[in-house]
Coordinates of C-alpha atoms and ligand atoms in Angstrom, one line a residue:
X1 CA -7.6 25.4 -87.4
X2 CA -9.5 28.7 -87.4
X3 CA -7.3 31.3 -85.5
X4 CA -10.2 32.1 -83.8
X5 CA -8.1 31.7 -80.6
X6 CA -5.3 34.5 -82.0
X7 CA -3.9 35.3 -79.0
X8 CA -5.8 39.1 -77.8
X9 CA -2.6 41.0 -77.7
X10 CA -1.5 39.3 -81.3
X11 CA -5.1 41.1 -82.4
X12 CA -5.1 43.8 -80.4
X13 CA -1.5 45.6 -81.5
X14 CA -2.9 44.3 -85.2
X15 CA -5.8 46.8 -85.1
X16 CA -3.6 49.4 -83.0
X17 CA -1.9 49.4 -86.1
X18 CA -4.6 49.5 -88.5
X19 CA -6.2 52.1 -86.4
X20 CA -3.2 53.9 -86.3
X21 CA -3.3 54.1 -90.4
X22 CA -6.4 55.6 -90.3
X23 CA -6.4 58.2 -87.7
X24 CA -3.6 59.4 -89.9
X25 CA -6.1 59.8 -92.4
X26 CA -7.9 61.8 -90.4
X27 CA -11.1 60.0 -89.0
X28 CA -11.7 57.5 -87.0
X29 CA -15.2 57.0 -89.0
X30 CA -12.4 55.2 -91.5
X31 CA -12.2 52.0 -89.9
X32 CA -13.2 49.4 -91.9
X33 CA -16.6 47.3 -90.1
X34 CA -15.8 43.9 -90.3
X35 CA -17.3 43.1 -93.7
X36 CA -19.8 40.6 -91.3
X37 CA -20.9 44.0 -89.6
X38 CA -22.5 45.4 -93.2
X39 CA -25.7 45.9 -93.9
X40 CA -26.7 43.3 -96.1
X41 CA -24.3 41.0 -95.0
X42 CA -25.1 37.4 -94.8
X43 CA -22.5 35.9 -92.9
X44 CA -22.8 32.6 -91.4
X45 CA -22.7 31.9 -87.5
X46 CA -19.1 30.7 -88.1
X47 CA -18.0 33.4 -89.7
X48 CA -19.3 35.6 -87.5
X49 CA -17.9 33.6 -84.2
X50 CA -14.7 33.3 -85.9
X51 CA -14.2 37.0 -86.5
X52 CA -15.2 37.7 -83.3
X53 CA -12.8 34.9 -81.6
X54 CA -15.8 32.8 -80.4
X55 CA -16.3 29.1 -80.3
X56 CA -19.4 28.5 -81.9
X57 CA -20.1 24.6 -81.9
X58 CA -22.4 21.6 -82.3
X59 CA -22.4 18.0 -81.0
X60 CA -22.6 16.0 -83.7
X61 CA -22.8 12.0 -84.7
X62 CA -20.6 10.5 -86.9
X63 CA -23.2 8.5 -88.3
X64 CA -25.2 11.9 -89.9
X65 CA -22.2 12.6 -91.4
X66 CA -23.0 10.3 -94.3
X67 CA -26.2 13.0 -94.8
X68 CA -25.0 15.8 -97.6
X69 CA -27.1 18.5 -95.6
X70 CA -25.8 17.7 -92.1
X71 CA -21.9 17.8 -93.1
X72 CA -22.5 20.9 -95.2
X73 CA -24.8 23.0 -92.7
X74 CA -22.2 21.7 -89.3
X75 CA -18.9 23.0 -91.5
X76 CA -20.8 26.6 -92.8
X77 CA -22.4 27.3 -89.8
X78 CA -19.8 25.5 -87.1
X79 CA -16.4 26.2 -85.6
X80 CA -16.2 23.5 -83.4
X81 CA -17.6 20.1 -82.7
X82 CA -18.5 17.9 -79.2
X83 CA -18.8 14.2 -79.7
X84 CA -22.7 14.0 -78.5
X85 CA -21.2 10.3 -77.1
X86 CA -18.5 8.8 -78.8
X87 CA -15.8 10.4 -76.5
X88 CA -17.9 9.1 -73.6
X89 CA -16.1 6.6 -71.1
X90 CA -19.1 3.8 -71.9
X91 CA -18.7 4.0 -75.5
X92 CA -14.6 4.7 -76.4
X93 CA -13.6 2.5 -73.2
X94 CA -16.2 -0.4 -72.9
X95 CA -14.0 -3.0 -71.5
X96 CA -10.6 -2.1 -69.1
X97 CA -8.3 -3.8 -72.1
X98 CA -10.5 -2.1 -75.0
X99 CA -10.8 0.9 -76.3
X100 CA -13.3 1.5 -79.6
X101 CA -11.9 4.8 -80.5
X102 CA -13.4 4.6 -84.5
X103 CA -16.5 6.5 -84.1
X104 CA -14.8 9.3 -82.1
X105 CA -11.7 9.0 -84.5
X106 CA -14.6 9.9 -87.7
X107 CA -16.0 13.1 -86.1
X108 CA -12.1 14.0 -85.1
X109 CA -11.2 13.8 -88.8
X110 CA -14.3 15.8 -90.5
X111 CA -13.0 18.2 -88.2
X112 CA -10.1 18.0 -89.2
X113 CA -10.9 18.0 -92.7
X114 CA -13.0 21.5 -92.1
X115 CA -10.5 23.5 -89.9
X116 CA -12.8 22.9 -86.7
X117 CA -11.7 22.7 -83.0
X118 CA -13.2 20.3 -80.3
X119 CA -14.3 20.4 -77.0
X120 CA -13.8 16.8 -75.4
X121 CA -17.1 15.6 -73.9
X122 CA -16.4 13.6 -71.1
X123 CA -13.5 12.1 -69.7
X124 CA -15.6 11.0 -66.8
X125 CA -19.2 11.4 -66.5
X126 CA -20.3 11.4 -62.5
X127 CA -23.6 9.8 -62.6
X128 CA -22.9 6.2 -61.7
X129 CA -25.3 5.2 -64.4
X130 CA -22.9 6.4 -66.7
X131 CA -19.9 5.2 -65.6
X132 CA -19.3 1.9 -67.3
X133 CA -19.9 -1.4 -64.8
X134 CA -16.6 -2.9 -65.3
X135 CA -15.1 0.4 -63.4
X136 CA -18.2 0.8 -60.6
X137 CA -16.4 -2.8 -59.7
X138 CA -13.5 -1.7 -59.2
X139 CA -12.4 -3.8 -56.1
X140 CA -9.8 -1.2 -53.9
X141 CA -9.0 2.5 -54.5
X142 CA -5.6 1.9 -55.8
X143 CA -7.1 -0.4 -59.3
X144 CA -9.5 2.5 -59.5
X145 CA -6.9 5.1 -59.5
X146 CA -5.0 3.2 -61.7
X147 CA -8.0 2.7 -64.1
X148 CA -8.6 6.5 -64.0
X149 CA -5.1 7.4 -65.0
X150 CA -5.0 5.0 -67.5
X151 CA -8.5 5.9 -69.6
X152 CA -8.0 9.8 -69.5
X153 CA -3.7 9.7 -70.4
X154 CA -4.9 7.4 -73.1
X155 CA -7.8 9.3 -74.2
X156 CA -6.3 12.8 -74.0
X157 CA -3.6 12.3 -75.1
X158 CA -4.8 10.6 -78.6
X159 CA -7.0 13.7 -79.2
X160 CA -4.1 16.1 -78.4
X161 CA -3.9 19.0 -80.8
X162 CA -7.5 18.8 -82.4
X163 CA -10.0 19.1 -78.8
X164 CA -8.6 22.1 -77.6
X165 CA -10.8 22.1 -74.7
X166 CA -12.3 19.0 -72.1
X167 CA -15.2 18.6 -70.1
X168 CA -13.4 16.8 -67.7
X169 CA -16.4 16.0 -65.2
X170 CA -19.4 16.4 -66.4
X171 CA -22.6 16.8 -63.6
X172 CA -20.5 16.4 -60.6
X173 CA -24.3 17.1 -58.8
X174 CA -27.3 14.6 -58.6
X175 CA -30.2 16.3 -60.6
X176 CA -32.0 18.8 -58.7
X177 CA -30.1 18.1 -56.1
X178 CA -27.3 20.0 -54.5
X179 CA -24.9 17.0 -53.5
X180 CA -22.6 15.2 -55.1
X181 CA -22.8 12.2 -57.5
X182 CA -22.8 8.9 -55.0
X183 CA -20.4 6.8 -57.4
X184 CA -17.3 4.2 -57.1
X185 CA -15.2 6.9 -57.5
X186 CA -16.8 8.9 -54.4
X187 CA -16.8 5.9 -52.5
X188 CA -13.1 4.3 -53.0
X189 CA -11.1 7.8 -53.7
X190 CA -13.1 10.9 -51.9
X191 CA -14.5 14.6 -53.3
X192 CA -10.6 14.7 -54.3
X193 CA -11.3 12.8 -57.4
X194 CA -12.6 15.5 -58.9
X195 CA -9.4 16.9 -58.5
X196 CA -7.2 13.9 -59.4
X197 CA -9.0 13.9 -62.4
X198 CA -8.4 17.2 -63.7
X199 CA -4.5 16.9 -62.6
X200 CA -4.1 13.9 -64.9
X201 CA -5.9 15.6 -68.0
X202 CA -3.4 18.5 -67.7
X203 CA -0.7 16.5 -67.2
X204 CA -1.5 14.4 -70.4
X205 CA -2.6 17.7 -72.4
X206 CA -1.0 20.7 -70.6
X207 CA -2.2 23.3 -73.5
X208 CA -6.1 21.8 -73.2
X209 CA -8.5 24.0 -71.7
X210 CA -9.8 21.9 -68.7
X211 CA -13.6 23.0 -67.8
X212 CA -16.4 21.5 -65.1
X213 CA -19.4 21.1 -67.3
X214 CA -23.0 20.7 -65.2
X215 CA -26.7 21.5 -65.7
X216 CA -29.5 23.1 -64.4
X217 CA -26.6 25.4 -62.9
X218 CA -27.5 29.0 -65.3
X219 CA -28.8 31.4 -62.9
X220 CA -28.2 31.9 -59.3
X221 CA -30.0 29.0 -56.8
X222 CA -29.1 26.8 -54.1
X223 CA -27.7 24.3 -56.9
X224 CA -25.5 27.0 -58.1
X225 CA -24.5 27.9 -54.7
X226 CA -23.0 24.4 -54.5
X227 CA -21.6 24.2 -57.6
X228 CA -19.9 27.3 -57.1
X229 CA -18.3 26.4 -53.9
X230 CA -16.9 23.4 -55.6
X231 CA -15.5 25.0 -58.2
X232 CA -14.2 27.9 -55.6
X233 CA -12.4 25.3 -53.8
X234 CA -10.4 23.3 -56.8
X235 CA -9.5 27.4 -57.8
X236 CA -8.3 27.9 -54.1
X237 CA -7.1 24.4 -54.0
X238 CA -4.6 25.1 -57.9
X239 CA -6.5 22.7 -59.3
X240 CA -5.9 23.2 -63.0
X241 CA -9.5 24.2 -63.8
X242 CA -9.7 26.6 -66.4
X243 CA -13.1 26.8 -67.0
X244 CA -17.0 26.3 -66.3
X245 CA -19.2 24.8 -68.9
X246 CA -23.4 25.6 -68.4
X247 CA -24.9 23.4 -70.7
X248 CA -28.2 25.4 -70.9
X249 CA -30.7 22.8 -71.7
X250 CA -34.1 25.1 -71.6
X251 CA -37.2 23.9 -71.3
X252 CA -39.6 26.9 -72.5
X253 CA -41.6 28.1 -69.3
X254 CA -40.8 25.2 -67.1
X255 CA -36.5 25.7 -67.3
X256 CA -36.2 28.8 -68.2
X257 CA -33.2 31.1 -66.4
X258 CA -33.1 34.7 -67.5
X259 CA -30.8 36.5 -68.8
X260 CA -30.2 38.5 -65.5
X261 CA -29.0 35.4 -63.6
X262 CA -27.1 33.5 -66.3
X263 CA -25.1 36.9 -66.4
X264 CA -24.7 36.9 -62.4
X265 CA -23.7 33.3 -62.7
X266 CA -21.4 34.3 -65.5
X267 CA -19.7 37.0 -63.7
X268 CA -19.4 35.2 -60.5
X269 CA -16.8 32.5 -62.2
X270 CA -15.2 35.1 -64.1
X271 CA -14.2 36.9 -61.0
X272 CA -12.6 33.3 -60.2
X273 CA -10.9 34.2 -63.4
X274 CA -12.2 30.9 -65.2
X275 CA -13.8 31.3 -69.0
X276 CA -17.3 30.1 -69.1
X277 CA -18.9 28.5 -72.3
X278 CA -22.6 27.1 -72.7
X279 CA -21.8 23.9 -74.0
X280 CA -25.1 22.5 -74.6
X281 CA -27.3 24.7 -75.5
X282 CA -31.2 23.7 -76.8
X283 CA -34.4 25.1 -76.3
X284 CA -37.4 22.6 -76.2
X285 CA -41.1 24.0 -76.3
X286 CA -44.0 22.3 -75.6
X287 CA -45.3 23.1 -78.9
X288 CA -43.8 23.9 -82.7
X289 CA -45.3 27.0 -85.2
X290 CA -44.6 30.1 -86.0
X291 CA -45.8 31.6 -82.6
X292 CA -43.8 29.2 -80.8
X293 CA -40.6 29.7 -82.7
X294 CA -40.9 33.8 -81.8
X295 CA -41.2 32.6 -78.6
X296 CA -38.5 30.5 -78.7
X297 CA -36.3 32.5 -80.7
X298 CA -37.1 35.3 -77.7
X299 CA -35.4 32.9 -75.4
X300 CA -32.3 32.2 -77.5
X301 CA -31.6 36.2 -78.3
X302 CA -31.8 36.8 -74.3
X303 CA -29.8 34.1 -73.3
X304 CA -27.2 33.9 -75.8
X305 CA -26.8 37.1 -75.8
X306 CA -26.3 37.5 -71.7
X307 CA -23.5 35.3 -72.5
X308 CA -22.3 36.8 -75.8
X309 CA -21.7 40.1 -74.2
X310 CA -19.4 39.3 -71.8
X311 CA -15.8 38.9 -72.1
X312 CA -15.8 36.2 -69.8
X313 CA -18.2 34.1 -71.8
X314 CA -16.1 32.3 -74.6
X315 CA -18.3 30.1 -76.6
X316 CA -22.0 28.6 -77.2
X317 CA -22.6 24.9 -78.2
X318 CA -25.9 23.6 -79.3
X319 CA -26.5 20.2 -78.2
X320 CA -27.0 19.1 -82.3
X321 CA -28.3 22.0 -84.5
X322 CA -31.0 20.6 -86.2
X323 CA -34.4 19.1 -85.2
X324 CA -33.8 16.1 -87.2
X325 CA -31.2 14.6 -85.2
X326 CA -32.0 16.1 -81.4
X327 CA -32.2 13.6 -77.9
X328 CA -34.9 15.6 -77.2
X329 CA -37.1 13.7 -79.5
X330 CA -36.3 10.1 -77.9
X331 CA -36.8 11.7 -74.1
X332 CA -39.9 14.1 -74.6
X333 CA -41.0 13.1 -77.7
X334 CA -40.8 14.7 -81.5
X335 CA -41.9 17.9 -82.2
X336 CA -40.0 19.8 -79.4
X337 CA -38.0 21.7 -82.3
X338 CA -35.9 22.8 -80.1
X339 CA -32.8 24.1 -82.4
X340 CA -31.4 26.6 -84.7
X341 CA -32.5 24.6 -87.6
X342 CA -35.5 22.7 -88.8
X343 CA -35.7 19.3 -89.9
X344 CA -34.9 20.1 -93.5
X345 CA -32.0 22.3 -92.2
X346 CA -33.8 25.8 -93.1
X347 CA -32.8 28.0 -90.8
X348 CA -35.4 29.1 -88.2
X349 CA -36.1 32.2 -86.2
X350 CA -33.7 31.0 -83.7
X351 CA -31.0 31.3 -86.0
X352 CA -31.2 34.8 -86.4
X353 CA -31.5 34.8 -82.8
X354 CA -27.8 33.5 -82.4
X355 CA -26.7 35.3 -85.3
X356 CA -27.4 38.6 -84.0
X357 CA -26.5 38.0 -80.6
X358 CA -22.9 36.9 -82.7
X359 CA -22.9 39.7 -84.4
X360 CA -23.4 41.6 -81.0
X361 CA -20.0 40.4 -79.7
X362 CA -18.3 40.9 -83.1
X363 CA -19.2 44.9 -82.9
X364 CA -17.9 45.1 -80.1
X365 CA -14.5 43.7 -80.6
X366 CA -11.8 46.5 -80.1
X367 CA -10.2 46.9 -83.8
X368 CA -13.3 46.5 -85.4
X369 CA -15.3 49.4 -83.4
X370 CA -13.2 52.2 -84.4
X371 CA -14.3 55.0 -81.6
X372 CA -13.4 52.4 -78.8
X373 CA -9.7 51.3 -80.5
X374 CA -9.6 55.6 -80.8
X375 CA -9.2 56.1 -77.4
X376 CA -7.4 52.8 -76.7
X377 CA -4.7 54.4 -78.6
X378 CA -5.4 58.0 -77.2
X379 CA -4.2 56.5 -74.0
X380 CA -1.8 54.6 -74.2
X381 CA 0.1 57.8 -76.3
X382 CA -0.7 59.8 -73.6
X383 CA 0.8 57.3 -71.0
X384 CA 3.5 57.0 -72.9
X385 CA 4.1 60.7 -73.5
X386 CA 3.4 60.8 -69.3
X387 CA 6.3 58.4 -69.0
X388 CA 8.6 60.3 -70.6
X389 CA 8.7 63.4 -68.7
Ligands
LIG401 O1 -26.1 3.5 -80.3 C1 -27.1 2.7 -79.6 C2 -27.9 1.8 -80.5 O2 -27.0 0.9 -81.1 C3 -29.0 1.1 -79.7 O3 -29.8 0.4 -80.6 C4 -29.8 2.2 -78.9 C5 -30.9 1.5 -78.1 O4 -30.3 1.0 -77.0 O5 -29.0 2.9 -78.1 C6 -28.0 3.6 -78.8 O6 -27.2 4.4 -77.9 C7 -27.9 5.5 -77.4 C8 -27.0 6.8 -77.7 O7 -27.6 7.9 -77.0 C9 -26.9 7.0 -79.1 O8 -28.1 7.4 -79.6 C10 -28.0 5.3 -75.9 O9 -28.8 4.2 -75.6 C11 -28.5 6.6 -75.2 O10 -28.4 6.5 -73.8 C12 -27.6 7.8 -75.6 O11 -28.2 8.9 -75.1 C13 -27.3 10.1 -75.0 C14 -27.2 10.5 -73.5 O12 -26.5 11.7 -73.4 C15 -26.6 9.5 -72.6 O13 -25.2 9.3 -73.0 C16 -27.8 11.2 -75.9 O14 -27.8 10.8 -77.2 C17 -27.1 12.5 -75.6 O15 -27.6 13.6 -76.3 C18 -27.1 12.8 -74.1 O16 -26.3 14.0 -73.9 C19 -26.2 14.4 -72.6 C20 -24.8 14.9 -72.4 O17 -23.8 13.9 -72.7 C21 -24.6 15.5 -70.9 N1 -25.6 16.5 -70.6 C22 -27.0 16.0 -70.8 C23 -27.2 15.5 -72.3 C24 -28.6 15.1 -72.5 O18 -28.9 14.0 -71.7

């Protein structure tokens, strides 16, 4: 597994040292850039997000993985996968005695097999069209609870160790609306099964990263406002929520946050002291070409790298990564383009959208940026010299 999660101290005293060696030698202009950081450098987006202690991910589908081009470009370009479905309740949990965990159990071992993390997409999906029919009959809230406890133990706990990272609810909100999915689980258990939910998953995974994923959330707007009071409350309430997931799903000039509010948005759950990660990030335009792609490739630099330059903000996912294999062409049609690569997996101006907006976040990692690790160090000498007096 990448150790793109090293823990910060780990890295930090690491390039104290480094640093250290080569103030001795005089300059701080010694520090090494991170070879990434070189002119001429043609790193790809994982080794970029790696180095710089990002998630940088892709949902993919186990059956592409029979393609040569889509398992090469997901393990060069990818750190981490999301199951696009097979991790959904409808599709790993069809029946309450059967679980079909095989097509989840493929994409778990090519990640595996290619040192890539997970993120767990969903344990429960809150739209009651998504939420299987043999559980919307549940007859009392006590079989419900029990089916609840039952399908996320059984389900986290199998993928233990490799999805570092759930979306436990996914949409909680009715589209473009700001209230709450109506579902069985509203009806028979309350707002609180939100809650319940996300103290089963970390009692079955205690080390997972538990995250609220929703959509149309990514700048500041009465939607926002709603979802941000209901993730306020499971913080105030010690609900173990750990993080927000905005799955950025742009449509060019009709959904189209800026940069300004996904940062606002951004910075209003970090000061809840949750991580936030875009977890399914694509960018559909109304038309394909080169003028659209600059456009498009406008909208991926702003927005990715609002994100990217905050501390706060952890990792991007693209919902897919090429315009091969994208939902977007079965719900608005084909020729929406809207991902980093193109249908024959060349890498499009988008690309080098996200790569410099990596690259971004990499320079300005502590041990790597030479003048800021400097005074780091100038510091915490001088603190220390303070404390000796
Ligand atoms: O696999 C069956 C196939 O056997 C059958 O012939 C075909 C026609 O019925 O359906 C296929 O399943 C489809 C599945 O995608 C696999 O392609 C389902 O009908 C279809 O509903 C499903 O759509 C997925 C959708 O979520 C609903 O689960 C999309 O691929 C997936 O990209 C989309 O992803 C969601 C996120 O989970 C949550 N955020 C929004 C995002 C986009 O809607």
């Amino acid at each position: 597994m990448d150790h793109q999660h090293l823990a910060p101290i780990g890295r930090t005293a690491a390039g104290a040292l480094l640093a250290i060696g080569f103030l001795a030698a005089g300059s701080a202009d010694a520090l090494p850039l991170h070879p990434c950081l070189e002119a001429g450098a043609s790193c790809s987006l994982r080794e970029i997000a790696t180095a710089a202690g990002v998630r940088i991910g892709a949902a993919a589908q186990p059956a592409n993985l029979s393609e040569p081009l889509y398992a090469e470009t997901l393990a060069r370009e990818f750190n981490s996968i999301t199951a696009e479905n097979q991790m959904k309740w409808p599709e790993i949990h069809p029946a309450e005695a059967n679980y079909d965990f095989a097509p989840a159990d493929a994409l778990v071992a090519f990640a595996q097999a290619n040192d890539m993390t997970m993120r767990g997409h969903t344990l429960l999906w809150a739209n009651p069209l998504r939420i299987p029919a043999w559980v919307s009959a549940a007859p009392d809230a006590e079989t419900l609870r029990a089916w609840l406890e039952n399908h996320i133990e059984t389900v986290v706990t199998r993928y233990a160790g490799t999805v570092d990272s759930w979306d436990v609810i996914n949409e909680p909100l009715q589209n473009f609306s700001s209230d709450l999915y109506d579902n069985v689980f509203l009806d028979l258990l309350g707002e609180d099964y939100i809650a319940e939910a996300f103290h089963i998953a970390h009692a079955a995974d205690p080390t997972a990263e538990l995250f609220l994923n929703e959509v149309l959330v990514e700048e500041p707007n009465a939607r926002f406002d709603a979802f941000y009071d209901l993730v306020a409350g499971l913080v105030a309430d010690g609900v173990p929520i750990h993080g927000v997931g905005l799955q950025g799903h742009i449509v060019a000039g009709i959904i189209q946050p800026g940069g300004i509010g996904l940062r606002e948005v951004i910075e209003a759950f970090a000061d809840l002291g949750l991580v936030v990660e875009i977890t399914e990030f694509d960018v559909t335009m109304s038309a394909n070409g080169p003028a659209a792609l600059e456009i498009q490739a406008g909208i991926y630099a702003e927005l990715l790298s609002a994100c990217l330059d905050l501390a706060a903000c952890r990792g991007i996912t693209f919902w897919g990564f090429t315009d091969a294999h994208t939902w977007i062409n079965g719900t608005f049609g084909p020729g929406r383009v809207p991902l980093p690569f193109d249908e024959e997996y060349l890498p499009k101006p988008a690309y080098d959208a996200a790569r410099q907006a990596l690259l971004g976040r990499l320079a300005a990692v502590p041990e790597l940026n030479g003048l800021a690790l400097a005074a780091m160090i100038a510091f915490a000498v001088a603190a220390g010299a303070r404390r000796r007096r």
